[in-house]
Coordinates of C-alpha atoms and ligand atoms in Angstrom, one line a residue:
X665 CA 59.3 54.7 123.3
X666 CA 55.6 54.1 123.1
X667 CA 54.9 55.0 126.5
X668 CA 51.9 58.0 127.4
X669 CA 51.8 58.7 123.1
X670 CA 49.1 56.0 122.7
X671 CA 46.6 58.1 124.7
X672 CA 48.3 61.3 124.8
X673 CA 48.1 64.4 122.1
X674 CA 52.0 63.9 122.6
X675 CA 54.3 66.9 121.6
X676 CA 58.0 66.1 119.8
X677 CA 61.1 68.2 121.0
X678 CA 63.9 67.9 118.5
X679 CA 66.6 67.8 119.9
X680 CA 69.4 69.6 118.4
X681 CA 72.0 68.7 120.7
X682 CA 71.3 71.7 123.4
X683 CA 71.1 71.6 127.1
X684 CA 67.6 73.0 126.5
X685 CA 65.5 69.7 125.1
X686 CA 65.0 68.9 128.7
X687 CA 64.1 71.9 129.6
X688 CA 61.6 72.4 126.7
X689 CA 59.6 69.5 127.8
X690 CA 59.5 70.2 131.0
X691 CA 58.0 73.4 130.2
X692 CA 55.4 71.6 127.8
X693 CA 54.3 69.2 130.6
X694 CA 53.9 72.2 132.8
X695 CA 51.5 73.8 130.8
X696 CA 49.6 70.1 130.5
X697 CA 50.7 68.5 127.3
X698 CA 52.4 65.3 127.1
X699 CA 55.7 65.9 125.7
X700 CA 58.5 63.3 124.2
X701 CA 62.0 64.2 123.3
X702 CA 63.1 63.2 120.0
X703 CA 66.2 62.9 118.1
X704 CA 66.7 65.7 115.1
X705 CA 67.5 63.2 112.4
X706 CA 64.1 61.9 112.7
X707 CA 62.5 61.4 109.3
X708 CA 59.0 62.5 107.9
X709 CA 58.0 58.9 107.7
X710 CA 59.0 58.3 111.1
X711 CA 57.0 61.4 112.1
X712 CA 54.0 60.7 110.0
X713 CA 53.6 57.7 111.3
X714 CA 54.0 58.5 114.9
X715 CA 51.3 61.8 114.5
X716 CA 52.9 64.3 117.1
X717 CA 50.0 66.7 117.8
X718 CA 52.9 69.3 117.3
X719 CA 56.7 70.2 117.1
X720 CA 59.1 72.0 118.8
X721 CA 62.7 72.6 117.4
X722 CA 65.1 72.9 120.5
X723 CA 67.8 75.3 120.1
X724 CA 71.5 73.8 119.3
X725 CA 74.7 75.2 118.4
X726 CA 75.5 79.0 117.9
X727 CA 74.9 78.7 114.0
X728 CA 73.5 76.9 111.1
X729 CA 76.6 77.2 110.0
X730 CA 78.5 76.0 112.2
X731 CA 81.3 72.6 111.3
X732 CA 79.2 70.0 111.5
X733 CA 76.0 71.4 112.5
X734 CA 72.9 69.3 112.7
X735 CA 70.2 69.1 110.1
X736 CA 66.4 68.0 110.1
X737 CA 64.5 66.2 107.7
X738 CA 63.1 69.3 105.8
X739 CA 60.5 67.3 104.6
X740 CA 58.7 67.7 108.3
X741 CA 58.5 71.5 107.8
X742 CA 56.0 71.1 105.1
X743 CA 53.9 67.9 106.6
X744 CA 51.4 70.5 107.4
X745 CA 51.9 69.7 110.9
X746 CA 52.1 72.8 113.6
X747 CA 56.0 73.8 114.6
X748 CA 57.8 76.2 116.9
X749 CA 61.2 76.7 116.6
X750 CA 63.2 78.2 119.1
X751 CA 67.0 79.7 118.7
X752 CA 68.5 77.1 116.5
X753 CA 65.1 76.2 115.5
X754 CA 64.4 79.1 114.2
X755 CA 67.7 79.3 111.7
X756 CA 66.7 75.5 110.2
X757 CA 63.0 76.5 109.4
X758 CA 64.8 79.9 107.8
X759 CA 67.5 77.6 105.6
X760 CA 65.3 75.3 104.6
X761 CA 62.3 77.2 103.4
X762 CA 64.6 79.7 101.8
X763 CA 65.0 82.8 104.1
X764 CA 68.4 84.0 104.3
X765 CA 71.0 83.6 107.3
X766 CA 73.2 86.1 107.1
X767 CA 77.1 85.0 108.5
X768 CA 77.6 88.3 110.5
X769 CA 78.7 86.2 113.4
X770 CA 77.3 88.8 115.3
X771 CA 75.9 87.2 118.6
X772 CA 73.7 88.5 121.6
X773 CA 73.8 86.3 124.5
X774 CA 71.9 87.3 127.8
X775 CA 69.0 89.7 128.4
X776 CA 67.8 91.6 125.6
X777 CA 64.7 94.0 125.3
X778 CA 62.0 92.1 123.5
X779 CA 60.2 94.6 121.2
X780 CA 56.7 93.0 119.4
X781 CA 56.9 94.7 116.2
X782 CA 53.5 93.2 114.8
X783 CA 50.6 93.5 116.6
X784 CA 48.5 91.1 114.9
X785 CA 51.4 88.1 115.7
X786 CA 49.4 84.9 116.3
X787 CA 52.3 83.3 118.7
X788 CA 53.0 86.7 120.2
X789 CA 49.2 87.5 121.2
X790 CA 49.1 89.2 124.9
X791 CA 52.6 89.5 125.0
X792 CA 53.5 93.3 125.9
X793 CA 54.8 95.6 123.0
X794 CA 58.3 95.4 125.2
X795 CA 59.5 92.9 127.7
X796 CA 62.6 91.2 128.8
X797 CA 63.8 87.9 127.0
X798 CA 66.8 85.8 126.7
X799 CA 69.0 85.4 124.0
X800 CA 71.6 82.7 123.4
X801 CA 73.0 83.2 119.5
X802 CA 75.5 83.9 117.3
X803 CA 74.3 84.2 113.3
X804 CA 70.6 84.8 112.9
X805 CA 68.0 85.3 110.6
X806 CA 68.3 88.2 108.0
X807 CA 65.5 88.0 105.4
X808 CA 62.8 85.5 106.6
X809 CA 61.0 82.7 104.3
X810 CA 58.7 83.8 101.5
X811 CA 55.3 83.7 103.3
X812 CA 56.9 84.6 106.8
X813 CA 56.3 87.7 108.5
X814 CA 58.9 89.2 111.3
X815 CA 56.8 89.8 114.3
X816 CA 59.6 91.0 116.7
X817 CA 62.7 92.4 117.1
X818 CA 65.7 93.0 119.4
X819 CA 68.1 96.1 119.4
X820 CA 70.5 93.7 117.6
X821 CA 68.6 91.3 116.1
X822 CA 65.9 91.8 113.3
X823 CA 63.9 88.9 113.3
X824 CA 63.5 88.0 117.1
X825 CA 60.3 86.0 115.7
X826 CA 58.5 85.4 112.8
X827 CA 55.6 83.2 111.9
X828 CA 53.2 81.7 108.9
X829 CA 50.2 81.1 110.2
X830 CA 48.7 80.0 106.9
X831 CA 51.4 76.7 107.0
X832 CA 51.1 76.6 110.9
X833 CA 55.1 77.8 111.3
X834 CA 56.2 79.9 114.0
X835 CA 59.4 80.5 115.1
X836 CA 61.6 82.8 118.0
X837 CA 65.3 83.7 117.9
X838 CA 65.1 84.0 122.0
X839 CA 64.2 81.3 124.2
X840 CA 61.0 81.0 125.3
X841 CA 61.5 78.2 127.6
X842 CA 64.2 79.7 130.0
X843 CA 62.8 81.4 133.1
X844 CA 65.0 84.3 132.2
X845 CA 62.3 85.4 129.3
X846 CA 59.2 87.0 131.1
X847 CA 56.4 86.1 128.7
X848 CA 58.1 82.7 127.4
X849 CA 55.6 80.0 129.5
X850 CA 52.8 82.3 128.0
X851 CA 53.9 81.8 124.9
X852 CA 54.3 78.1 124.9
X853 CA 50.6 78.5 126.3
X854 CA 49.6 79.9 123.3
X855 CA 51.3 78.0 121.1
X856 CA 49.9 74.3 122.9
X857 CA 46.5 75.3 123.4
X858 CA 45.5 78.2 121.0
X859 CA 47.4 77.4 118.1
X860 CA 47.7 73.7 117.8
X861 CA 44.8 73.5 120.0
X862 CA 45.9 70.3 122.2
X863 CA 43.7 70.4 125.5
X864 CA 46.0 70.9 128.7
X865 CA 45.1 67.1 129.9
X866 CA 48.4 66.1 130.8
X867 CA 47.7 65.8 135.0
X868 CA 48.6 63.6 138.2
X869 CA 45.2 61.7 137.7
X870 CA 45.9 60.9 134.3
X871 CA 49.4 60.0 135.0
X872 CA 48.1 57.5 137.5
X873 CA 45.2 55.8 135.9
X874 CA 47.2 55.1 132.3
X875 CA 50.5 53.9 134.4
X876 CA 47.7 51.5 136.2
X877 CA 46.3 50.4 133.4
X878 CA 49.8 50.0 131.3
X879 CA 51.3 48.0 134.3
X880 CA 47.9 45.5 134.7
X881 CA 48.3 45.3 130.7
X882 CA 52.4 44.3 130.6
X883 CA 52.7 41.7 133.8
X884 CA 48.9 40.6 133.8
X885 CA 49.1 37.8 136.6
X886 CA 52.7 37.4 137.1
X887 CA 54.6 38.7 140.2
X888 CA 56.7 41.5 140.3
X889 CA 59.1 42.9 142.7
X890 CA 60.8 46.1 143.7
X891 CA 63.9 47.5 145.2
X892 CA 62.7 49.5 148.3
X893 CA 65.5 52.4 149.4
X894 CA 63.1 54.8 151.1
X895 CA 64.3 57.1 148.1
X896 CA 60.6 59.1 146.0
X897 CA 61.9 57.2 142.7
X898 CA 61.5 53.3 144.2
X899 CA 58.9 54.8 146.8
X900 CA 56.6 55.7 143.8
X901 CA 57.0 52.5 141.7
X902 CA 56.2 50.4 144.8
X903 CA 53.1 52.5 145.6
X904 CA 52.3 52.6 141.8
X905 CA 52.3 49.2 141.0
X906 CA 50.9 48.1 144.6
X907 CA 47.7 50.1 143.5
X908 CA 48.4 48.2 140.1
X909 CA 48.7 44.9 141.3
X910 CA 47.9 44.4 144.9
X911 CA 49.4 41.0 146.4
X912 CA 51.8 40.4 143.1
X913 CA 54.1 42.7 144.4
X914 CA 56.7 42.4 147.0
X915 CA 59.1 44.9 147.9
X916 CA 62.5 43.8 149.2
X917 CA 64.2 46.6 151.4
X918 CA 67.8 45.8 152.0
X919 CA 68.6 48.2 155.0
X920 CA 72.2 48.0 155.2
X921 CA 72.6 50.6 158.5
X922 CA 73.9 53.3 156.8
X923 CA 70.0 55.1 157.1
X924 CA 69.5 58.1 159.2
X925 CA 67.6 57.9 162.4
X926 CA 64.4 57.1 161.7
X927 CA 64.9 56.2 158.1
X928 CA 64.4 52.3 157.9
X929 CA 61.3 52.2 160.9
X930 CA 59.9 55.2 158.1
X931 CA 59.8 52.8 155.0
X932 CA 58.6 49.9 157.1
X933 CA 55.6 51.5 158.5
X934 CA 54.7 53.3 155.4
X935 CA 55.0 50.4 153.0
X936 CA 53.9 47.8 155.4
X937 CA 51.4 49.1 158.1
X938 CA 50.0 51.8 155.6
X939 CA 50.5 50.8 152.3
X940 CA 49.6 47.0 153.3
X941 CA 52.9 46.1 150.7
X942 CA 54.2 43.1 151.2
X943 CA 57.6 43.7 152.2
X944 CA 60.8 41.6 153.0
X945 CA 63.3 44.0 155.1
X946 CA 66.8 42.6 155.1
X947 CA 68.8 43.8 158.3
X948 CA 71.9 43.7 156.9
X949 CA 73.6 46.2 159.3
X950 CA 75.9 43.7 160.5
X951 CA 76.8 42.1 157.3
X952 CA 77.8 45.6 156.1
X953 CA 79.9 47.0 159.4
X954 CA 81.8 43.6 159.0
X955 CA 82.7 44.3 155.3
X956 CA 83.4 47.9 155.9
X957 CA 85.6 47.7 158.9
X958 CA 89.2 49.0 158.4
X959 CA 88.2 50.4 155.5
X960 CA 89.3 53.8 154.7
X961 CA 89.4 54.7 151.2
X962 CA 86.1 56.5 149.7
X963 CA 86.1 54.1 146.5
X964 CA 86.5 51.0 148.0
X965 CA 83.5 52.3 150.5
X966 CA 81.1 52.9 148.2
X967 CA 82.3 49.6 145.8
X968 CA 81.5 47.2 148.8
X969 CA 78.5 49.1 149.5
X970 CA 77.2 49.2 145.9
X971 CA 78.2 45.4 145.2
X972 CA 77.1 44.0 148.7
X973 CA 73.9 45.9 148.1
X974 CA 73.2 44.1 144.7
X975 CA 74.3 40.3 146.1
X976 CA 71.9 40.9 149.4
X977 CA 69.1 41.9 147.5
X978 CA 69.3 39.3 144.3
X979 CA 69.5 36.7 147.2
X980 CA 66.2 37.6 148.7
X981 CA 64.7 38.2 145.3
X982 CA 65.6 35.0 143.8
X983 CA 64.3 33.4 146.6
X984 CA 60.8 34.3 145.7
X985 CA 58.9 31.7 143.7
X986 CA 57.6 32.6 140.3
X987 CA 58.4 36.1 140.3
X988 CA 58.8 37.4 136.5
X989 CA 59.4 41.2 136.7
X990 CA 62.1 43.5 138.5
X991 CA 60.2 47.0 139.0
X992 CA 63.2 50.0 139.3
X993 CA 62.5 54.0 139.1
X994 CA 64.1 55.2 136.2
X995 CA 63.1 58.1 135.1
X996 CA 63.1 60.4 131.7
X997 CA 66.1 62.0 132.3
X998 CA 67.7 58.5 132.8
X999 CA 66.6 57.4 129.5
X1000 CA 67.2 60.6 127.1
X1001 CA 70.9 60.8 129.0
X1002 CA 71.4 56.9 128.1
X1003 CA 70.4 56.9 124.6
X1004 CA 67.6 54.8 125.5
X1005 CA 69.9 51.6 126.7
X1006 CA 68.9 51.1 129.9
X1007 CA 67.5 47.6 129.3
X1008 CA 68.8 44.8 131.3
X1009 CA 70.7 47.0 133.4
X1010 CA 70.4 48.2 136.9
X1011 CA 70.6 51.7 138.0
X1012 CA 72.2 51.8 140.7
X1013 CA 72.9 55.4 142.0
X1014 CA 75.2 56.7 139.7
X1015 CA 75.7 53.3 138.0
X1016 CA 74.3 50.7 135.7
X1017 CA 74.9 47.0 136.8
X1018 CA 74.7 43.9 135.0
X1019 CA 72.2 41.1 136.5
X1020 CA 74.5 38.4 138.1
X1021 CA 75.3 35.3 136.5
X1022 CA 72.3 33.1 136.0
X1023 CA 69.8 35.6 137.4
X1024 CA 67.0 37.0 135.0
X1025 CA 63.9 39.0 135.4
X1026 CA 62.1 41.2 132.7
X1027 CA 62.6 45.0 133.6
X1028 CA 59.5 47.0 134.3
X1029 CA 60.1 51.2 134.1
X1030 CA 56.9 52.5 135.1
X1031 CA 58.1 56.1 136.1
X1032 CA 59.9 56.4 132.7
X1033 CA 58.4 58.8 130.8
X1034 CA 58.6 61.6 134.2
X1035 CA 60.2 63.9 135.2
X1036 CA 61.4 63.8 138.9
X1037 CA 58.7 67.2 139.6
X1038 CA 55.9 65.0 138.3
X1039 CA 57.1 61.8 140.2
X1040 CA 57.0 64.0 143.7
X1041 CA 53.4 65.7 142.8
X1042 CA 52.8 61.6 141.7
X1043 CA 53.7 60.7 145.1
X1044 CA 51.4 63.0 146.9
X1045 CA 48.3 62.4 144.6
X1046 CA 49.2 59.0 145.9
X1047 CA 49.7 59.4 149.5
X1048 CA 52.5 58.9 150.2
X1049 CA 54.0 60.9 153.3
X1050 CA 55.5 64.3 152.1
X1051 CA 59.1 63.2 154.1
X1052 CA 59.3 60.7 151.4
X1053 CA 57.7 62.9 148.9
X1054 CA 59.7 65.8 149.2
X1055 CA 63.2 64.2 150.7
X1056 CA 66.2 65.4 150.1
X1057 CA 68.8 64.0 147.6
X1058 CA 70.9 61.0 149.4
X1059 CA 73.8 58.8 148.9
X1060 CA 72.7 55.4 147.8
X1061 CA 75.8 54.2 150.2
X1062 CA 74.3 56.5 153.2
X1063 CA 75.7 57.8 156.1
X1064 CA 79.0 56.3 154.9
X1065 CA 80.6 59.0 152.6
X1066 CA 79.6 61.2 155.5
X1067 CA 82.0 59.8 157.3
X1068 CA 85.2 60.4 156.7
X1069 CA 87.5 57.5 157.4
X1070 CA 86.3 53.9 158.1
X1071 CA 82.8 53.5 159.7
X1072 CA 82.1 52.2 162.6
X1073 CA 78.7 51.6 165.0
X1074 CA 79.7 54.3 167.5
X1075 CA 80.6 56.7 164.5
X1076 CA 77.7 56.0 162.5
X1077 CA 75.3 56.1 166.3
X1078 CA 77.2 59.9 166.6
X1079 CA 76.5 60.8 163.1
X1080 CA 72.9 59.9 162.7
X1081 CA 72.3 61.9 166.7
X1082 CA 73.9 65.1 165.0
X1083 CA 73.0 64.8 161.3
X1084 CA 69.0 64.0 162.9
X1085 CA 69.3 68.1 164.9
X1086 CA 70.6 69.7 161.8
X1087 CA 67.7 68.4 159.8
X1088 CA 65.4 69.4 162.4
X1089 CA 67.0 73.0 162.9
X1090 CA 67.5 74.2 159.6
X1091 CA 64.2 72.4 159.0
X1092 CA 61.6 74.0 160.8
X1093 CA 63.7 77.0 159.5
X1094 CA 64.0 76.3 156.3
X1095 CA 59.7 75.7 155.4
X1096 CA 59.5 76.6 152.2
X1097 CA 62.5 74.6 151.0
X1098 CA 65.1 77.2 149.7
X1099 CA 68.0 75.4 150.8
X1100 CA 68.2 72.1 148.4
X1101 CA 70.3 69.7 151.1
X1102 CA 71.5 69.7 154.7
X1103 CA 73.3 67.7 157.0
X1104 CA 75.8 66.9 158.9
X1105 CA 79.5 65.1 158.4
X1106 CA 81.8 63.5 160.7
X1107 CA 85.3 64.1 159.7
X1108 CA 88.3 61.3 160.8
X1109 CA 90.4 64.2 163.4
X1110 CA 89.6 64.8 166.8
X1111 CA 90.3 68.0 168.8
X1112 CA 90.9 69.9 172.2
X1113 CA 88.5 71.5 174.2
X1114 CA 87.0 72.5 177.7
X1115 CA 83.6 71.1 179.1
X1116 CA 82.9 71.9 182.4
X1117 CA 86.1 71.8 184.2
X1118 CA 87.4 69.1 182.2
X1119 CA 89.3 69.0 179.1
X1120 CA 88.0 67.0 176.2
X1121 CA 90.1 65.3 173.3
X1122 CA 86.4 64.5 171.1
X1123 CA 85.6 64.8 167.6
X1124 CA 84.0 67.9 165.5
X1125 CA 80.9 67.8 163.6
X1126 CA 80.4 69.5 159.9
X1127 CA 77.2 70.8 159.2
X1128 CA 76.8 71.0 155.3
X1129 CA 74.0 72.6 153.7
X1130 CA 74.0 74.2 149.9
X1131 CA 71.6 76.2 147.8
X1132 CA 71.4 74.6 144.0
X1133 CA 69.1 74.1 141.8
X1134 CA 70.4 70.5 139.6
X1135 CA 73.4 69.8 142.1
X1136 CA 75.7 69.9 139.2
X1137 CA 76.5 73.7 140.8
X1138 CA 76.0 75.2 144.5
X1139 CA 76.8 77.6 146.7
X1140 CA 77.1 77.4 150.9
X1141 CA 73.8 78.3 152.5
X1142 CA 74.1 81.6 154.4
X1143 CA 72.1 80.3 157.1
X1144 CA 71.5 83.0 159.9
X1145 CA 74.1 83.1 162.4
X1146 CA 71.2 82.3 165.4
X1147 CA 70.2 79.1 163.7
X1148 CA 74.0 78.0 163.5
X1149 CA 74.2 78.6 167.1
X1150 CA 71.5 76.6 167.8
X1151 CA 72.8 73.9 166.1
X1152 CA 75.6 73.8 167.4
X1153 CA 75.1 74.0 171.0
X1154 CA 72.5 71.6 170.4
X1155 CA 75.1 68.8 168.9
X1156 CA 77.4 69.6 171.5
X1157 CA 74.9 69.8 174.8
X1158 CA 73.1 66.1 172.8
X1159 CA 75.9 64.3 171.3
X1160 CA 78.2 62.4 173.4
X1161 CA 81.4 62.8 172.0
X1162 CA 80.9 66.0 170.2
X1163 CA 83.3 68.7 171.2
X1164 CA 83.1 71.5 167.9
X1165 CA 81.1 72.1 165.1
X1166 CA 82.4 73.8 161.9
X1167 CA 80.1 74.8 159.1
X1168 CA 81.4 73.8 155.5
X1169 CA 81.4 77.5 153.7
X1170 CA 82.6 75.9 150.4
X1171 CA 80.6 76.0 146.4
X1172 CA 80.6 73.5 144.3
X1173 CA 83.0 73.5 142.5
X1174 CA 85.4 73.7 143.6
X1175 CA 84.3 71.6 146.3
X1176 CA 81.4 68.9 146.0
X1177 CA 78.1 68.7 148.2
X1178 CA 79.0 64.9 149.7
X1179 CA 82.8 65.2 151.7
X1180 CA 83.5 61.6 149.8
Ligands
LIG1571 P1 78.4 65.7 144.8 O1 78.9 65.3 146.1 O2 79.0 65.0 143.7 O3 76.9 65.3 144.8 O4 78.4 67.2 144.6 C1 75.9 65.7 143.9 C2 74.6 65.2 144.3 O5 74.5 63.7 144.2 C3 74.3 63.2 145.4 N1 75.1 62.0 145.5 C4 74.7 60.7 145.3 N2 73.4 60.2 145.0 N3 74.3 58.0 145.0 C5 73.3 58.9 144.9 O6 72.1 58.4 144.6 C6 75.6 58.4 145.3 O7 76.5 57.6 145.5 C7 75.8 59.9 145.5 N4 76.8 60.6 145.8 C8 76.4 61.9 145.8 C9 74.6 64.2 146.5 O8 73.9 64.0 147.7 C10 74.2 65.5 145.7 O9 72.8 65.7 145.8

């Protein structure tokens, strides 16, 4: 993938098959330096011809040693270009230029006291002679490279880090790139910009201005058009390519009623009134209530919702005359987690989907060499509104996996009332976004209770909202009790219909954010 690495002094992460690739770009675009993640097996050729400004070895299974254990190209080591290796990394550069890897199968996983043994350590310059960092390992280096010198240490490992600045090789046994390890972004500073000396240049601006100019360059005078949800991902391309390519664009927003309150007028005047975009909105509320009626099972919900969604908005796009390219947000993770296959295919939510029968446009990606941080600060170098910017994860099928049961206009009218307070509670509570989702869930039972001096037979509302920092994991906001109250006599005082309100006090797992 070509992508920013024309213009870019582009760093390679290996990946050795670790959680922590990601992660290790990430922390290389933080401090300003392009970064692309790279398979392990690539070969010096491949390399040479590509000119990485440096490399990073990501970490990778416990040991060298271990069945089936990955292997670089050791011909890279010596291309003279600069290298950190981290963990794993740090074990290949050891094997291959002849250090010596003991198999103690002694490990040390978790904090460990970081002690800089060396004081004249290139890669280790400012950091404290002791200090916290994290260690994930089981065998590890014993006697380091001719040429090497060991430049840290750990109470049980001896070679924490070692380095050669003469060939430009520096390697650490902990991980740099985990928040866990207190000097580790400092010493991925040092590394990009002292050491390898690549300018921090990597910024929103430049983000912009090369995607501009890469977009004008791939469609030139053709049209192009763009899913609309409302969602940052499609909200960025269609603000991206509009400042690309002006009137070739049109957006097609298929608003199939399963928004929140607000949510559809939201995109409308932001893409239309502010943005000037083009815009077809499909009202397809009634299309979709039809289709859903009666229907009860969570799967079959969110296949009809998915499918419909598809067939509504291929209709309106093919209906457009001489339009060439389909603009969708995928982003890097998409592509690393896909093996790069993503062409031809929609993503839909969780999903990739086939174009329909006889329908064919040419894919256009713009947002997919980002992370989703730098498509939100995108977004508000942009201008686009920080509701869109900064919104919460949500259900491509909407409001309807919030209810539990089949969906109907009264359900989805109760929903939307509550779901709109909780937002607005926890909200103006929550300002410096700690909790990562909120809102609220209408469950298929209905209860007994007392308003006024009359009894009620109504339904209860859920109010949902989790602390996480991926979604794959969370835990059950401790909200304070005040705000709860609040919330609920606000849903049940507001929402006709409402007669209880139960907060979900449930992680994940074993339960899941979404009730469906
Ligand atoms: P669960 O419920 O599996 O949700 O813990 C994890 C995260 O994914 C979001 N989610 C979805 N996002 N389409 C999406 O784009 C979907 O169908 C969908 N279902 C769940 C959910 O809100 C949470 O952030």
């Amino acid at each position: 993938m070509a992508d920013f690495h024309d213009q870019q002094p582009t760093v390679f992460v290996l990946d050795f098959g670790a959680q922590y690739a990601q992660l290790i770009a990430r922390r290389v675009r933080e401090a300003r330096v392009y970064s692309e993640i790279v398979p392990y097996s690539i070969s010096a050729e491949e390399v040479a011809r590509r000119k990485p400004a440096a490399i990073i070895l990501s970490g990778g299974p416990a040991s060298v040693y271990a069945e089936g254990a990955p292997h670089m190209d050791p011909a890279v080591l010596t291309m003279g270009i600069t290298i950190l290796g981290f963990c794993y990394g740090i074990q290949e550069m050891a094997l291959h230029l002849g250090g010596e890897i003991p198999k103690t199968g002694i490990g040390e996983y978790g904090f460990a006291e970081l002690e800089v043994t060396n004081a004249e350590s290139v890669l280790l310059e400012g950091v404290p002679t002791t200090s916290r960092c994290w260690m994930s390992h089981r065998d590890s280096v014993g006697t380091p490279p001719p040429g090497f010198s060991v430049t840290a240490r750990t109470a049980t490992t001896a070679v924490a880090a070692m380095e050669d600045p003469s060939r430009s090789l520096y390697a650490t046994q902990f991980h740099p790139e985990v928040a866990h390890t207190e000097f580790g972004q400092h010493i991925i500073r040092t590394f990009l910009h002292d050491i390898a000396k690549i300018p921090p240049v990597w910024t929103m601006v430049n983000i912009i201005d090369e995607t501009v100019a890469r977009v004008r360059e791939q469609v030139g005078g053709d049209r192009v058009n763009c899913e609309l949800s409302g969602g940052v991902d499609s909200s960025l391309v269609a603000a991206l390519l509009h400042r690309a390519i002006g009137d070739q664009l049109t957006c097609v927003f298929v608003d199939h009623g399963m928004l929140r309150l607000d949510e559809a007028e939201q995109v409308v005047t932001t893409f239309r009134d502010q943005f000037h975009i083009d815009l077809i909105h499909v009202d397809a509320e009634e299309r979709y209530l039809g289709l859903l009626a009666g229907v009860s099972d969570p799967e079959l919900k969110r296949r009809i919702i998915g499918e419909e969604f598809w067939q509504v908005f291929f209709e309106e796009a093919t209906k457009l005359e001489g339009v060439k390219w389909l603009a969708q947000g995928t982003l890097y993770p998409d592509v690393i987690e896909s093996g790069n296959k993503t062409a031809a295919k929609i993503k839909s939510h969780h999903n990739l989907i086939p174009f329909p029968e006889g329908v064919h446009f040419d894919l256009i990606e713009p947002l997919k060499a980002l992370f989703k941080d730098e498509v939100r600060a995108v977004g508000s170098e942009l201008g686009l509104p920080e509701e869109i910017v900064q919104r919460q994860p949500f259900p491509g099928p909407g409001l309807a996996v919030r209810i539990i049961g089949d969906v109907d206009r009264e359900k989805l009218g109760i929903l939307r009332h509550a779901d709109a307070i909780v937002r607005d509670e926890i909200g103006r509570w929550d300002t410096d976004r700690e909790v990562w989702q909120y809102f609220a869930v209408l469950p298929d039972i209905r209860s007994v209770g007392v308003m006024g001096d009359e009894r009620t037979y109504a339904r209860p509302i859920i109010i949902r909202a989790v602390s996480s920092a991926d979604a794959m994991t969370a835990d059950w906001a401790r909200l304070p009790h005040e705000l709860l109250a609040t919330m609920s006599n606000r849903i049940i005082n507001e929402v006709e219909g409402v007669n209880r309100v139960a907060y979900d006090i449930t992680s994940k797992p074993p339960g899941t954010i979404e009730w469906e």
